Every structure is written in C-alpha cells, then in structure tokens.
Amino acid sequence: MNGGLLVAGTTSDAGKSVVTAGICRWLVRQGVKVAPFKAQNMSLNSFVTREGAEIGRAQAMQAQACRVEPTALMNPVLLKPGGEQSSQVVLLGRPVGEMSARGYHGGRQQRLLGTVLDCLAELRGTYDAVICEGAGSPAEINLRRTDIVNMGVARGARLPVLVVGDIDRGGVFASFFGTVALLAPEDQELVAGFLVNKFRGDVSLLEPGLDMLQGLTGRRTYGVLPFRHGLGIDEEDGLRVSLRGAVRESAVTPPAGEDVLRVAVCAVPLMSNFTDVDALAAEPGVVVRFVDRPEELADADLVVVPGTRGTVRALAWLRERGLADALARRAARGRPVLGICGGFQILGEHIEDEVESRAGAVDGLGVLPVRVRFAREKTLARPSGEALGERVEGYEIHHGVAEVLGGEAFLDGCRVGSVWGTHWHGSLESDGFRRAFLREVAAAAGRRFVPAPATSFAALREEQLDRLGDLIEQHADTDALWRLIESGAPQGLPFIPPGAPA
C-alpha cells in the first residue's frame, strides 16, 4: 500500500488537525504504518524533534497519533508570526530568516513546492499511508498561484482531497459547494467529497441536505462527526475561544485535597507554546484561565508568564496594562510566579535585543537575577535533568541567551523565593515534577491543595487520541475512506462551474 489523503477545510479551525489525527489513529489501529504531513504550517505553537528540528506542535501530536517519532519531513515549512506583516520562516526544522507576507507569497513560497513534494515523497516511500493536512481553505483564490499546502501539494502528488466543514458555525452546505466551485477543473477532479464536523442533534435531519449536496456536486459525504468537548489538543494558530476570560478545560475529577488551585496565564501578544499549561489544566482541582488585566491576578495562586515570539513587545504590553506592576508586587510578597521561555526573559533584570525586536537595551521586570542577550542563532534542544527532586524532560526554542547571576538553580534558569523561571517548554508534562511543583505552589499560596497521585499526562493524551480515532471509526464510512486513501479520488467527478477565476 502506498496511500495518501489531503484533509482540507472550508475555513481555518474547521477541524483539519483533529480529523487528521483521528484518521491517523484509526489507521494505526488497523495495523497500517502511517505518518502525518503538513507542507506549510503557520503557528506559534511548535515542538523540537529528537534530531533538533522545529516543527508545528500539531504535527508532533499527529505523529503521536501514528505512534511514530516526529521528524522535520512531516512539516517542512513552518511560519512563526512576529507581527502583523512578517514571519520567521523555518525550513526543514531550521530558521532561514524573517520575511514579509508579500515577499513570501511573491515568490519564495512557490519555490518551496519542490522541497515540499520531495519530503512528501520520502515519507510515502517509508510509510504505507501519509495523511496530509491542508491550511485555511483550498479555495483562497488570491493565493492559489503560489499554494504549496492545499491543492498545490494535492495536484503535485495526485492526492485525493477530503474537505472538512464545521457545521457548528452554520452555512456548511454553501461552504462545501462554494469550495468546490471556486477551484480549477484540474483541482476539482481531486476533491473526492466532504466530512461534516461538530454536528449536534439528529443526523437523520441532516441527511436530505447531504443527498442534495451530492446531487449538486457529484461528491459524497464520508461521515458526520458529532460535537465533542475537549478535543482541541495542541492547537495551531491560537485559542479556540477569546482570550478574555477563557478557561481551558480541566479534568472533571474532584480535587484530591480540600482546595482548588487557581492559575492565571498572562495572555501576552504573540503568545507561543501556550500548550505548556495543558498539563496543569489536566490536574484535578487546577483551574487555568487566560487573563489580560491586573485585577485578575488578585485571586490567582499561581501566575504564569508564558512564551512569546515578541519578548520586548510582550514586556511593553504588560507595562501598558498594569500587569508588570502587579507581577512585581506578587514577587515582593512571595506569591508564586512562573516564567517560561519569553516569560522567563521578561522576569529578568535586563534584555539586550538586536535580533527579535531590534530594540537594543531594555529593562526587564527585575524579579529574577538574570540578564538576557538575543543571539542570531536559535537554540533548539531537547534537554532533560532534575528539579525539585524529580526527573524532568522538556524542549527549548529561543534566541534569548540567559546569564543567571543568582538565586537557586531551577532547570536551566533560577528560582528566587516563589518566583521560578526557565526556558524549558513541556517540563510540566513530567508527572512527578509537576506534582512537586504544584505542592510548592500550594504551600506558598497557603492552599490545602493536594496533587492527585496518579495523574498521567501522557496517558490522558493517549486517551484523547483514541477518542479521535473512535470518532472516525464510529461516525465515518471507513470502508469508503480506506478506498479513497488506497486508490485515490474517484474517476469522472463532475466539474462545478464557474471554477477558479482566470
């Protein structure tokens, strides 16, 4: 078998990432050797592979769904926004420079199509099937000429395309029809059909519309996936809900102790790897919310200053909103604060940045004895070590180089009282360390919170991935899906006018 499939979407956040992961998990449970692929990803949530390559976290999650080790081949192009107009371009796991959107789409992107197709061919030569994820919508007619992630890669590799639509938003039939009708004939012949996502209610009421859609387009619907809470794991482009008052879903198990622990995460601009707090939210009795006002820190037992692609910009934002002063007051009173990566740099005394913001010398918040200098070479690593008497693993993605001038050692950073700082992402996924850290936080906060003794973040993630696989197995036509992956798009699919504009 040398199968493949491209999972496209009518919109961003239609569910492409989770559907791709679900198909991958369903296939691997059938004994298929499968790999994920996304030619180009725009995301501030990234991951470091064992060979030291940076890829999107969604592809790392999908690799876990496949039960394989993630590699740079699975996400050859990663764009990391640094503002409204520019992004850092990461090619095959390594940064190659900053580029404006106009400059990238004006020629650079199209030149990467050969690299993308080579990576996909290498994966297809190694695995029985490769399940590819598109980006945004394949019918973005202004970008089709330079597209390397949707129909560009589908046409280049002759992949069948399954279009996912989020019915919870409304307008799914128009979105399906319009997506096909805005594609060129050569692209339309690869669009095999549709998958409805996030459906609530009685499917029999939907079926007449699906029949009419097939009559209009000549394309069938391969499944209707029901709405399920808590499946947005390792999101790409941002939180699924507004950051104002957003609460990430916590485990429903009651707390092991008498108190809950409240965690406030500062929703800084260009926030990166906010998935770091998922492991906290998985703990029974830990409530995690994202905040952007100083008064929202008042009842928090722990404040997290997360990673960011714009450390100096995030620092200015914290000062403008009064959060910087609130953080300094917390630190002075011995109330717990954790800075991760860019957040760690913000908590330091001084920042010298001629690379990311080019702002030069900037004073940090001064609550940790750390001086930071931004290097042009990006640190990409998978460190491991010990802290609080427990083994810890993590990953590093940063240009800032920290010089620690005091305090107690804490991973690669330091601790002063109840303020901790580290460049390590993912450290809280180490169960023993997370429990030890939460005990320290609870003691400093005066809470009778006790970490649950048996919470396994890795096991919870596996359960999530199995739930995604179950959705595909139970609510998609898996026989038809198998034929699509193995044999490609059906022959003779009709053209739907008007097609792509000239």
PDB file of N, CA and C in Angstrom, residues 17-26 29 61 65 225 228 230-233 461-474:
ATOM      1  N   SER A  17      -6.899  19.600  11.840  1.00  0.00           N
ATOM      2  CA  SER A  17      -5.835  18.982  12.648  1.00  0.00           C
ATOM      3  C   SER A  17      -6.336  17.761  13.401  1.00  0.00           C
ATOM      4  N   VAL A  18      -7.514  17.897  14.047  1.00  0.00           N
ATOM      5  CA  VAL A  18      -8.008  16.781  14.846  1.00  0.00           C
ATOM      6  C   VAL A  18      -8.544  15.664  13.952  1.00  0.00           C
ATOM      7  N   VAL A  19      -9.139  16.011  12.810  1.00  0.00           N
ATOM      8  CA  VAL A  19      -9.601  14.972  11.887  1.00  0.00           C
ATOM      9  C   VAL A  19      -8.408  14.203  11.333  1.00  0.00           C
ATOM     10  N   THR A  20      -7.344  14.922  10.971  1.00  0.00           N
ATOM     11  CA  THR A  20      -6.122  14.247  10.505  1.00  0.00           C
ATOM     12  C   THR A  20      -5.585  13.316  11.572  1.00  0.00           C
ATOM     13  N   ALA A  21      -5.525  13.790  12.811  1.00  0.00           N
ATOM     14  CA  ALA A  21      -5.048  12.938  13.907  1.00  0.00           C
ATOM     15  C   ALA A  21      -5.963  11.737  14.106  1.00  0.00           C
ATOM     16  N   GLY A  22      -7.283  11.958  13.997  1.00  0.00           N
ATOM     17  CA  GLY A  22      -8.222  10.853  14.164  1.00  0.00           C
ATOM     18  C   GLY A  22      -8.071   9.796  13.085  1.00  0.00           C
ATOM     19  N   ILE A  23      -7.890  10.219  11.830  1.00  0.00           N
ATOM     20  CA  ILE A  23      -7.684   9.255  10.739  1.00  0.00           C
ATOM     21  C   ILE A  23      -6.386   8.496  10.961  1.00  0.00           C
ATOM     22  N   CYS A  24      -5.350   9.215  11.401  1.00  0.00           N
ATOM     23  CA  CYS A  24      -4.061   8.558  11.685  1.00  0.00           C
ATOM     24  C   CYS A  24      -4.210   7.499  12.774  1.00  0.00           C
ATOM     25  N   ARG A  25      -4.905   7.843  13.865  1.00  0.00           N
ATOM     26  CA  ARG A  25      -5.055   6.880  14.960  1.00  0.00           C
ATOM     27  C   ARG A  25      -5.917   5.701  14.514  1.00  0.00           C
ATOM     28  N   TRP A  26      -6.981   5.943  13.746  1.00  0.00           N
ATOM     29  CA  TRP A  26      -7.806   4.845  13.227  1.00  0.00           C
ATOM     30  C   TRP A  26      -6.962   3.917  12.349  1.00  0.00           C
ATOM     31  N   ARG A  29      -4.452   1.731  14.272  1.00  0.00           N
ATOM     32  CA  ARG A  29      -5.124   0.640  14.987  1.00  0.00           C
ATOM     33  C   ARG A  29      -5.524  -0.485  14.042  1.00  0.00           C
ATOM     34  N   MET A  61       1.771  16.169  17.540  1.00  0.00           N
ATOM     35  CA  MET A  61       0.617  15.458  18.102  1.00  0.00           C
ATOM     36  C   MET A  61       0.120  14.388  17.134  1.00  0.00           C
ATOM     37  N   ALA A  65      -0.263  10.336  17.345  1.00  0.00           N
ATOM     38  CA  ALA A  65      -1.441   9.561  16.947  1.00  0.00           C
ATOM     39  C   ALA A  65      -1.038   8.379  16.078  1.00  0.00           C
ATOM     40  N   LEU A 225     -19.287  13.817  11.930  1.00  0.00           N
ATOM     41  CA  LEU A 225     -18.688  13.656  13.248  1.00  0.00           C
ATOM     42  C   LEU A 225     -19.452  14.491  14.261  1.00  0.00           C
ATOM     43  N   ARG A 228     -17.893  17.117  20.135  1.00  0.00           N
ATOM     44  CA  ARG A 228     -17.338  16.564  21.371  1.00  0.00           C
ATOM     45  C   ARG A 228     -16.523  17.642  22.075  1.00  0.00           C
ATOM     46  N   GLY A 230     -13.622  19.201  24.479  1.00  0.00           N
ATOM     47  CA  GLY A 230     -12.281  18.873  24.952  1.00  0.00           C
ATOM     48  C   GLY A 230     -11.398  18.152  23.969  1.00  0.00           C
ATOM     49  N   LEU A 231     -11.625  18.336  22.654  1.00  0.00           N
ATOM     50  CA  LEU A 231     -10.790  17.649  21.670  1.00  0.00           C
ATOM     51  C   LEU A 231      -9.783  18.589  21.008  1.00  0.00           C
ATOM     52  N   GLY A 232      -9.721  19.856  21.427  1.00  0.00           N
ATOM     53  CA  GLY A 232      -8.813  20.814  20.793  1.00  0.00           C
ATOM     54  C   GLY A 232      -7.411  20.723  21.337  1.00  0.00           C
ATOM     55  N   ILE A 233      -6.736  19.610  21.084  1.00  0.00           N
ATOM     56  CA  ILE A 233      -5.406  19.434  21.640  1.00  0.00           C
ATOM     57  C   ILE A 233      -4.361  19.990  20.688  1.00  0.00           C
ATOM     58  N   ARG A 461      -3.286  12.106  27.225  1.00  0.00           N
ATOM     59  CA  ARG A 461      -3.147  12.444  25.809  1.00  0.00           C
ATOM     60  C   ARG A 461      -3.466  11.239  24.925  1.00  0.00           C
ATOM     61  N   GLU A 462      -3.016  10.071  25.339  1.00  0.00           N
ATOM     62  CA  GLU A 462      -3.354   8.863  24.577  1.00  0.00           C
ATOM     63  C   GLU A 462      -4.865   8.640  24.548  1.00  0.00           C
ATOM     64  N   GLU A 463      -5.520   8.898  25.671  1.00  0.00           N
ATOM     65  CA  GLU A 463      -6.980   8.765  25.701  1.00  0.00           C
ATOM     66  C   GLU A 463      -7.632   9.732  24.724  1.00  0.00           C
ATOM     67  N   GLN A 464      -7.101  10.975  24.657  1.00  0.00           N
ATOM     68  CA  GLN A 464      -7.639  11.953  23.719  1.00  0.00           C
ATOM     69  C   GLN A 464      -7.478  11.476  22.279  1.00  0.00           C
ATOM     70  N   LEU A 465      -6.300  10.967  21.958  1.00  0.00           N
ATOM     71  CA  LEU A 465      -6.052  10.491  20.599  1.00  0.00           C
ATOM     72  C   LEU A 465      -6.925   9.296  20.264  1.00  0.00           C
ATOM     73  N   ASP A 466      -7.151   8.425  21.234  1.00  0.00           N
ATOM     74  CA  ASP A 466      -8.059   7.301  20.998  1.00  0.00           C
ATOM     75  C   ASP A 466      -9.488   7.777  20.781  1.00  0.00           C
ATOM     76  N   ARG A 467      -9.894   8.831  21.481  1.00  0.00           N
ATOM     77  CA  ARG A 467     -11.224   9.401  21.259  1.00  0.00           C
ATOM     78  C   ARG A 467     -11.362   9.921  19.831  1.00  0.00           C
ATOM     79  N   LEU A 468     -10.283  10.524  19.312  1.00  0.00           N
ATOM     80  CA  LEU A 468     -10.316  10.992  17.924  1.00  0.00           C
ATOM     81  C   LEU A 468     -10.429   9.813  16.956  1.00  0.00           C
ATOM     82  N   GLY A 469      -9.662   8.762  17.235  1.00  0.00           N
ATOM     83  CA  GLY A 469      -9.760   7.561  16.407  1.00  0.00           C
ATOM     84  C   GLY A 469     -11.145   6.942  16.466  1.00  0.00           C
ATOM     85  N   ASP A 470     -11.757   6.957  17.654  1.00  0.00           N
ATOM     86  CA  ASP A 470     -13.119   6.420  17.809  1.00  0.00           C
ATOM     87  C   ASP A 470     -14.118   7.211  16.976  1.00  0.00           C
ATOM     88  N   LEU A 471     -13.959   8.542  16.932  1.00  0.00           N
ATOM     89  CA  LEU A 471     -14.881   9.363  16.146  1.00  0.00           C
ATOM     90  C   LEU A 471     -14.873   8.940  14.682  1.00  0.00           C
ATOM     91  N   ILE A 472     -13.674   8.730  14.142  1.00  0.00           N
ATOM     92  CA  ILE A 472     -13.572   8.307  12.745  1.00  0.00           C
ATOM     93  C   ILE A 472     -14.163   6.910  12.571  1.00  0.00           C
ATOM     94  N   GLU A 473     -13.797   6.007  13.458  1.00  0.00           N
ATOM     95  CA  GLU A 473     -14.236   4.611  13.334  1.00  0.00           C
ATOM     96  C   GLU A 473     -15.751   4.475  13.448  1.00  0.00           C
ATOM     97  N   GLN A 474     -16.356   5.291  14.307  1.00  0.00           N
ATOM     98  CA  GLN A 474     -17.780   5.142  14.597  1.00  0.00           C
ATOM     99  C   GLN A 474     -18.683   6.015  13.728  1.00  0.00           C
TER     100      GLN A 474
END
